[in-house]
Amino acid sequence: MANALDQSKTKAAVSWPAWTAALACLLLSLVFILHLLVLPFGRDQAIFAVVADTMLAGGAPYKDAWDFKTPGIFFVYACAQLLFGPAETGLRIAEIATLCLGLWAAYRISAEAVDRRAVFFIAPVFLFGITQYGFWHVGQPEVFGAALVLLAICLSSMPQALWAVAALYVCAALLKPPLGGGILISYAFALYAAAKAGGSWRGTVSVTLQFALGAAAVLGALFLYLKITGSFEDFYWTLFVFTPNYTGVGNVQHQLAGLAGLFIHGLKKLVMNWPVLSAGVFLFLGLGLRGWTVAKWSLHLILVAGMTLLGVALQAKFFPYHYAATVGLCAVLAGWGYWALYIRLARWPLGGLLALCAMVVPMFLSRASLRYWENGVALASVAFAPPQERAAVTDKLYSTGSMDRRSNLDAVAWARKHVPEDEPIYVWGFEPIIYLQSGRRPASRFIYNVAQRAEWSAGQTRAELMRSLEANDPFAIFVQSQDIMPAVTGSGLDSRQTLDREFPELRALLGSGYTHAADTGRFRIYQRKP
């Protein structure tokens, strides 16, 4: 049966004043890219950047700079800093380049399944879906993983590139483990294609060997890196001892729901929080699903998206950035839906405009999307304002309940002014951005204090922290308040309360070796006694 979308190519040639629709979509995409380019780091991005700095200085993740994420994101940030510089803009350039790679994959898939011009509708949906929650939710492992998974699906139709498909999925898993689950789907599609092409056992063996080779190459390279840098033991403890307990914080809260209930809950949040995706996918299912080719590709996308959504459910932590890979895959289907609507309306007066409106209007229908536009208008309104006025707006936009941008900047300014460049500092809190922006090195591999505040790791890691502080003798210690994060630490105490109630060793060090030097917003700063 002919693909209905393919038929449109000859029927109306899409009244190729379709260039006006393409231009509108490109301009909208450019708006999203420019907004992404100016976003500062959130807390997670600062962590990744500090670990990357350590790697580029000759250290290793986990051993010399600790975080409990899988290692892929540290390599991404290290490469971004190496190529584009250490500033926040350098990472954003790398992020935009990665998203464009994902859009290229969507273009190649669309060219075979639907129509290459559908990418004009995919692009704004894809970019808006990933960026609509703002600075805290971009630059995350899932964002980079979305592009890798799309590229893996794109290459899965090339028999000679199946090793690369497996390698891409493993790289995605090293960014966030659930993102690798799609390898099972693409492997099954590759086996089906091999059986359809010849049906001999040699085809099955060839597919399996390629997948095994690609996966083994990436995992082998990681193992060698960890062994050579001496960080394997710390890597193992972090990911197989600490992280399962961290994941359990969310699972305890949702244990009565069961996996099926968690999956449905995650699906509901996806549908409600990204209406531009929901509307586009419904349009695609109603208007576009015709013919074997488009059905094959859409099934592949849907099943892999389902695997990534299952990964969100398994974590039982429904942070918006956890959805980035699912959003990226669904954006392709949604873009096809808006394209299908466009080719049906474009032959009528104002029909093309109505189709564009059908895509743009859902971008204003959720609370998060409205906040995105409000923040964009606020930024634009002070683009040429005096620095103080602009700072007042950005401080408000880029703060959260547990993170205050102005407090961080004031602490950074104090460190730059009072701490010699060759002296270390230590932040007892959750703001490693102070190390990053002040240019002062951390006095411990624990660049933030979740490991010392979490019940399951506090005893061991507090003892190690004290040994590090005694050995490195930081010039200043910053103690943070109001950084309460029960979903991360499992505790309702902030850093200062934890210090006062549960950490007498650090309290004794501050009392004997340091004097109270300053208070900057949420930080109390102690300076080493002469």
XYZ file of C-alpha atoms in Angstrom:
530
model
C 0.000 0.000 0.000
C 1.439 3.390 -0.958
C 2.410 5.757 1.778
C -0.143 8.558 1.980
C 2.569 10.977 2.900
C 4.623 9.926 -0.116
C 1.623 10.505 -2.374
C 1.614 14.128 -1.300
C 5.014 14.655 -2.883
C 3.486 14.385 -6.338
C -0.035 15.541 -5.588
C 0.470 19.089 -4.421
C 4.232 19.291 -4.365
C 3.093 20.888 -1.166
C 2.496 24.173 -3.020
C 6.124 24.886 -2.570
C 5.537 28.211 -1.163
C 6.254 25.499 1.351
C 9.465 27.481 1.572
C 7.466 29.904 3.714
C 6.593 27.091 6.138
C 10.208 25.896 6.089
C 11.427 29.418 6.825
C 8.968 29.817 9.703
C 10.074 26.495 11.216
C 13.753 27.393 10.810
C 13.269 30.774 12.455
C 11.422 29.165 15.337
C 14.207 26.591 15.698
C 16.769 29.395 15.698
C 14.943 31.085 18.575
C 15.213 27.887 20.628
C 18.906 27.468 19.767
C 19.759 31.064 20.690
C 17.912 30.716 23.986
C 19.815 27.515 24.749
C 23.103 29.222 23.922
C 22.752 31.819 26.685
C 21.597 29.505 29.480
C 23.973 29.235 32.460
C 24.900 26.027 34.225
C 22.602 24.506 36.771
C 23.915 22.419 39.636
C 24.338 19.162 37.725
C 26.112 20.850 34.831
C 28.567 22.461 37.250
C 29.324 19.043 38.732
C 30.021 17.580 35.301
C 32.211 20.549 34.383
C 34.319 20.274 37.558
C 34.876 16.560 36.933
C 35.809 17.352 33.318
C 38.284 20.005 34.527
C 39.874 17.397 36.766
C 40.150 14.942 33.867
C 41.780 17.529 31.608
C 44.232 18.326 34.403
C 45.316 14.681 34.525
C 42.898 13.338 37.137
C 40.148 10.776 36.798
C 36.424 10.718 37.593
C 35.392 9.058 40.854
C 39.006 8.864 42.105
C 39.942 12.550 41.907
C 36.531 14.227 41.444
C 33.477 12.366 42.657
C 29.955 12.178 41.277
C 27.552 9.273 41.156
C 26.596 9.595 37.485
C 27.809 7.109 34.899
C 31.057 8.202 33.210
C 29.817 9.088 29.734
C 28.730 12.613 30.638
C 32.175 13.447 32.039
C 33.787 12.560 28.719
C 31.224 14.706 26.887
C 32.019 17.735 29.053
C 35.768 17.115 28.827
C 35.575 16.992 25.021
C 33.407 20.122 24.956
C 35.886 22.023 27.121
C 38.817 20.781 25.057
C 37.188 21.852 21.782
C 35.301 25.001 22.769
C 36.836 26.204 26.025
C 35.802 25.957 29.696
C 33.102 28.640 29.644
C 29.447 27.709 29.815
C 29.048 28.807 26.186
C 31.502 26.115 25.070
C 29.309 23.367 26.470
C 26.225 24.934 24.881
C 27.954 24.933 21.488
C 28.729 21.232 21.904
C 25.149 20.606 23.030
C 23.698 22.400 20.004
C 26.032 20.476 17.691
C 24.866 17.212 19.284
C 21.199 18.141 18.899
C 21.844 19.015 15.244
C 23.374 15.552 14.828
C 20.153 14.112 16.201
C 18.165 16.222 13.730
C 20.363 14.955 10.902
C 19.448 11.416 11.941
C 15.770 12.437 11.987
C 16.225 13.878 8.483
C 17.678 10.591 7.190
C 14.904 8.553 8.798
C 12.240 10.923 7.439
C 13.718 10.792 3.925
C 13.197 7.030 3.846
C 9.970 6.792 5.836
C 7.964 9.912 5.012
C 9.503 12.900 3.262
C 12.802 14.633 3.971
C 10.983 17.977 4.231
C 9.206 16.739 7.344
C 12.386 17.599 9.225
C 11.351 21.262 9.063
C 8.491 20.394 11.419
C 10.535 17.952 13.479
C 13.225 20.537 14.277
C 11.195 23.073 16.299
C 9.251 20.339 18.086
C 12.480 18.488 18.943
C 14.327 21.594 20.149
C 11.408 23.041 22.080
C 10.592 19.721 23.718
C 14.124 19.318 25.011
C 14.683 22.942 26.092
C 11.273 24.016 27.392
C 12.113 23.358 31.060
C 15.057 25.732 31.000
C 18.609 25.846 32.310
C 18.302 23.120 34.958
C 17.195 20.477 32.474
C 19.560 20.983 29.535
C 23.186 19.876 29.359
C 22.054 16.644 31.029
C 23.128 13.102 30.031
C 19.688 12.379 28.589
C 19.925 15.348 26.200
C 23.124 14.060 24.623
C 21.753 10.526 24.785
C 18.693 11.541 22.755
C 20.899 12.362 19.769
C 22.931 9.154 20.115
C 19.817 6.977 20.248
C 18.320 8.700 17.193
C 21.580 8.206 15.309
C 21.659 4.541 16.308
C 18.121 4.020 14.961
C 19.078 5.839 11.761
C 22.110 3.590 11.165
C 20.224 0.400 12.025
C 18.987 0.109 8.431
C 22.583 -0.156 7.141
C 23.844 -3.765 7.428
C 27.476 -2.661 7.358
C 27.019 -0.167 10.220
C 25.450 -2.398 12.870
C 28.624 -2.354 14.959
C 28.227 1.447 15.156
C 24.597 1.018 16.232
C 25.688 -1.122 19.178
C 28.531 1.261 20.026
C 26.136 4.229 20.039
C 23.681 2.457 22.330
C 26.459 1.541 24.767
C 27.694 5.154 24.700
C 24.120 6.246 25.445
C 23.991 3.743 28.312
C 27.203 5.233 29.700
C 25.391 8.565 29.724
C 22.341 7.042 31.433
C 21.950 3.241 31.669
C 18.265 3.027 30.618
C 19.113 4.722 27.301
C 20.943 1.579 26.244
C 17.808 -0.558 26.438
C 16.873 0.304 22.868
C 19.718 -1.895 21.657
C 17.394 -4.895 22.097
C 14.821 -3.310 19.786
C 17.315 -2.348 17.089
C 18.968 -5.770 17.333
C 15.588 -7.426 16.748
C 14.924 -5.193 13.720
C 18.386 -5.971 12.346
C 17.763 -9.719 12.737
C 14.430 -9.361 10.947
C 16.061 -7.448 8.091
C 18.768 -10.091 7.770
C 16.186 -12.879 7.719
C 14.125 -11.053 5.120
C 17.199 -10.440 2.937
C 18.434 -14.018 2.820
C 17.183 -16.046 5.684
C 20.441 -17.949 6.236
C 22.066 -18.464 9.604
C 25.068 -16.486 8.375
C 23.004 -13.306 8.412
C 22.018 -13.866 12.034
C 25.621 -14.571 13.013
C 26.855 -11.475 11.168
C 24.318 -9.216 12.904
C 25.101 -10.700 16.322
C 28.868 -10.426 15.857
C 28.626 -6.805 14.750
C 26.499 -5.875 17.763
C 28.844 -7.755 20.105
C 31.926 -6.124 18.552
C 30.533 -2.591 18.786
C 29.439 -3.016 22.398
C 32.677 -4.724 23.443
C 34.819 -2.000 21.852
C 33.218 0.777 23.928
C 33.119 -1.208 27.174
C 36.687 -2.408 26.656
C 37.926 1.137 26.091
C 36.192 2.296 29.279
C 37.640 -0.585 31.293
C 41.159 0.193 30.072
C 40.733 3.889 30.914
C 39.544 3.103 34.450
C 42.371 0.648 35.021
C 45.082 2.904 33.595
C 43.914 5.877 35.689
C 43.532 3.750 38.805
C 39.882 4.723 39.216
C 38.196 1.345 38.725
C 37.629 0.625 42.427
C 36.093 4.058 43.025
C 33.981 3.628 39.876
C 32.734 0.257 41.136
C 31.890 1.527 44.625
C 30.066 4.549 43.223
C 27.902 2.785 40.654
C 27.323 -0.553 42.355
C 27.219 0.407 46.044
C 26.282 4.076 46.380
C 23.999 4.570 43.360
C 21.611 1.631 44.022
C 20.879 3.153 47.427
C 20.318 6.570 45.823
C 17.922 5.037 43.295
C 16.130 3.361 46.181
C 15.199 6.765 47.629
C 12.664 7.212 44.838
C 11.607 3.587 44.692
C 10.651 3.554 48.373
C 8.366 6.508 47.774
C 6.639 4.723 44.894
C 6.994 1.075 45.855
C 3.229 0.533 46.175
C 2.613 1.639 42.612
C 4.516 -1.209 40.939
C 6.413 -0.930 37.686
C 3.280 -0.888 35.509
C 1.814 1.908 37.599
C 5.074 3.861 37.448
C 5.189 3.460 33.671
C 1.620 4.723 33.298
C 2.375 7.618 35.633
C 5.420 8.505 33.541
C 3.385 8.301 30.343
C 0.735 10.617 31.769
C 3.374 13.177 32.689
C 4.828 12.950 29.183
C 1.435 13.547 27.568
C 0.428 16.372 29.898
C 3.745 18.215 30.134
C 4.643 18.132 26.431
C 1.345 18.902 24.624
C 3.238 19.789 21.417
C 4.372 16.158 21.301
C 0.997 14.716 22.234
C -0.877 16.670 19.570
C 1.687 15.842 16.884
C 1.769 12.125 17.652
C -2.052 11.945 17.630
C -2.044 13.705 14.255
C 0.499 11.233 12.939
C -1.471 8.222 14.086
C -4.635 9.672 12.560
C -3.224 11.045 9.308
C 0.150 9.573 8.577
C 0.420 5.877 9.369
C 0.156 4.372 5.876
C 2.383 1.810 4.200
C 4.998 -0.648 5.426
C 8.017 1.691 5.337
C 6.562 4.360 7.587
C 5.022 1.681 9.822
C 8.408 -0.028 10.231
C 10.227 3.161 11.188
C 7.461 4.426 13.448
C 7.283 1.078 15.258
C 11.042 1.182 15.768
C 10.826 4.703 17.209
C 7.845 3.899 19.414
C 9.401 0.760 20.883
C 12.720 2.458 21.642
C 10.853 5.439 23.125
C 8.954 2.933 25.272
C 12.245 1.513 26.517
C 13.516 4.964 27.491
C 10.233 5.717 29.256
C 10.506 2.407 31.084
C 13.913 3.610 32.247
C 12.287 6.720 33.735
C 9.784 4.493 35.538
C 12.546 2.231 36.877
C 14.275 5.258 38.406
C 10.955 6.364 39.952
C 12.238 9.929 39.717
C 10.183 11.875 37.200
C 12.444 14.875 36.710
C 11.754 16.533 33.342
C 15.277 15.998 32.035
C 14.894 12.252 32.529
C 12.428 12.405 29.628
C 14.814 14.043 27.127
C 15.535 10.897 25.102
C 11.844 9.940 25.059
C 10.979 13.491 23.990
C 13.559 13.404 21.189
C 12.159 10.164 19.749
C 8.538 11.243 20.067
C 9.417 14.558 18.400
C 10.134 12.701 15.157
C 6.661 11.139 15.166
C 5.083 14.446 16.183
C 6.919 16.253 13.368
C 5.551 13.694 10.914
C 2.091 14.382 12.289
C 2.361 18.138 11.745
C 3.819 17.508 8.292
C 0.891 15.206 7.453
C -1.525 17.956 8.512
C 0.400 20.555 6.521
C 0.321 18.643 3.234
C -3.431 18.197 3.581
C -4.110 21.865 4.279
C -1.414 23.638 2.272
C -3.361 23.497 -0.997
C -6.111 25.645 0.551
C -5.897 29.400 1.228
C -4.382 29.942 4.652
C -4.259 26.167 5.102
C -0.510 26.130 5.561
C -0.770 28.883 8.155
C -3.376 26.869 10.045
C -1.060 23.846 10.058
C 1.754 25.942 11.466
C -0.582 27.324 14.108
C -1.539 23.768 15.013
C 2.125 23.164 15.833
C 2.814 26.444 17.620
C -0.328 26.711 19.792
C 0.483 23.568 21.875
C 3.804 25.216 22.721
C 1.774 27.528 24.997
C -0.527 24.977 26.634
C 1.477 23.705 29.594
C 2.718 25.536 32.653
C 6.349 24.815 31.773
C 5.967 26.006 28.194
C 4.323 29.245 29.319
C 7.171 29.807 31.751
C 9.638 29.235 28.903
C 8.133 32.057 26.852
C 7.783 34.337 29.881
C 11.450 33.815 30.730
C 12.437 34.481 27.140
C 10.526 37.767 27.112
C 12.085 38.741 30.456
C 15.581 38.075 29.116
C 14.924 39.968 25.902
C 13.568 42.957 27.845
C 16.864 43.436 29.696
C 19.240 42.447 26.903
C 20.522 46.016 26.618
C 19.729 47.149 30.157
C 22.370 48.267 32.692
C 24.259 45.351 34.320
C 22.541 45.710 37.693
C 19.064 45.582 36.171
C 20.003 42.630 34.004
C 21.539 40.796 36.980
C 18.346 41.226 39.024
C 16.366 39.443 36.286
C 18.865 36.646 35.664
C 19.312 36.012 39.386
C 15.589 35.376 39.653
C 15.307 33.291 36.483
C 18.258 31.063 37.279
C 17.539 30.263 40.900
C 15.563 27.352 42.327
C 14.288 26.425 45.751
C 17.588 24.828 46.786
C 19.948 26.967 44.656
C 20.327 30.729 44.829
C 22.306 32.207 41.934
C 23.151 35.470 43.701
C 24.509 33.633 46.739
C 26.697 31.527 44.468
C 28.020 34.557 42.586
C 28.784 36.406 45.820
C 30.658 33.367 47.152
C 32.613 33.158 43.898
C 33.474 36.872 44.139
C 34.707 36.419 47.728
C 36.901 33.473 46.728
C 38.421 35.389 43.834
C 39.170 38.372 46.045
C 40.476 36.661 49.172
C 41.799 33.214 48.233
C 45.245 33.010 46.565
C 45.092 31.265 43.189
C 47.298 28.371 44.310
C 45.290 27.670 47.479
C 42.452 25.081 47.634
C 38.993 25.699 49.062
C 36.251 23.384 50.217
C 32.479 23.778 49.806
C 30.405 21.921 52.404
C 27.263 22.015 50.308
C 25.946 21.269 46.867
C 27.449 24.058 44.767
C 30.629 22.960 42.941
C 30.068 25.873 40.590
C 32.047 27.897 43.167
C 35.162 25.896 42.264
C 34.441 26.269 38.581
C 33.814 29.999 38.462
C 36.376 31.052 41.062
C 39.167 29.019 39.492
C 40.118 27.594 42.908
C 40.734 23.864 43.162
C 38.717 21.680 45.552
C 40.459 20.346 48.656
C 38.721 16.961 48.357
C 37.548 14.646 45.619
C 34.079 15.074 47.129
C 33.166 18.212 45.192
C 29.734 18.271 46.851
C 28.494 16.606 50.026
C 25.684 14.224 49.090
C 27.860 11.214 49.943
C 28.463 12.660 53.428
C 24.797 13.480 53.983
C 23.268 10.224 52.713
C 22.692 7.734 55.509
C 24.021 4.760 53.528
C 27.449 6.308 52.868
C 27.983 9.005 55.510
C 30.262 7.109 57.904
C 32.816 5.991 55.329
C 32.886 9.174 53.263
C 32.994 11.611 56.213
C 36.118 9.887 57.496
C 37.745 10.147 54.074
C 36.685 13.786 53.746
C 38.333 14.686 57.053
C 41.577 13.006 55.953
C 41.495 15.056 52.732
C 40.880 18.349 54.545
C 43.677 17.675 57.025
C 46.063 16.787 54.199
C 45.167 19.649 51.824
C 44.511 22.363 54.433
C 41.978 24.486 52.477
C 42.354 28.252 52.707
C 38.586 28.659 53.146
C 35.583 26.451 53.834
C 32.143 27.484 52.586
C 29.160 26.130 54.540
C 25.870 26.234 52.680
C 22.324 26.565 54.020
C 18.864 25.878 52.521
C 20.072 23.120 50.165
C 17.488 20.583 51.296
C 17.010 17.730 48.786
C 15.273 14.691 50.297
C 14.955 12.994 46.882
C 18.758 12.991 46.609
C 20.069 12.683 50.161
C 17.157 10.905 51.809
C 17.246 13.566 54.535
C 15.264 16.687 55.363
C 18.319 18.541 56.696
C 20.334 21.129 54.803
C 24.145 21.185 54.838
C 24.485 23.534 57.801
C 21.987 21.556 59.867
C 23.793 18.331 59.012
C 27.087 19.908 60.108
C 25.646 21.175 63.388
C 23.762 17.993 64.324
C 25.651 15.093 62.767
C 29.247 15.988 61.861
C 31.224 16.903 65.011
C 34.578 16.220 63.334
C 34.150 18.956 60.737
C 32.638 21.254 63.348
C 35.732 20.752 65.499
C 38.041 21.540 62.565
C 36.201 24.789 61.889
C 36.347 25.722 65.558
C 40.059 25.055 65.992
C 41.589 25.964 62.656
C 39.294 28.581 61.104
C 37.664 31.906 61.839
C 34.334 33.197 60.602
C 35.259 35.497 57.706
C 32.020 36.426 55.928
C 28.403 35.604 55.158
C 27.282 35.754 51.537
C 23.634 34.893 51.136
C 23.316 31.180 51.862
C 27.012 30.673 52.615
C 28.931 31.150 55.828
C 32.627 31.392 54.969
C 35.406 30.292 57.293
C 39.006 31.336 56.620
C 42.045 29.408 57.793
C 43.800 30.940 60.814
C 47.255 32.373 60.104
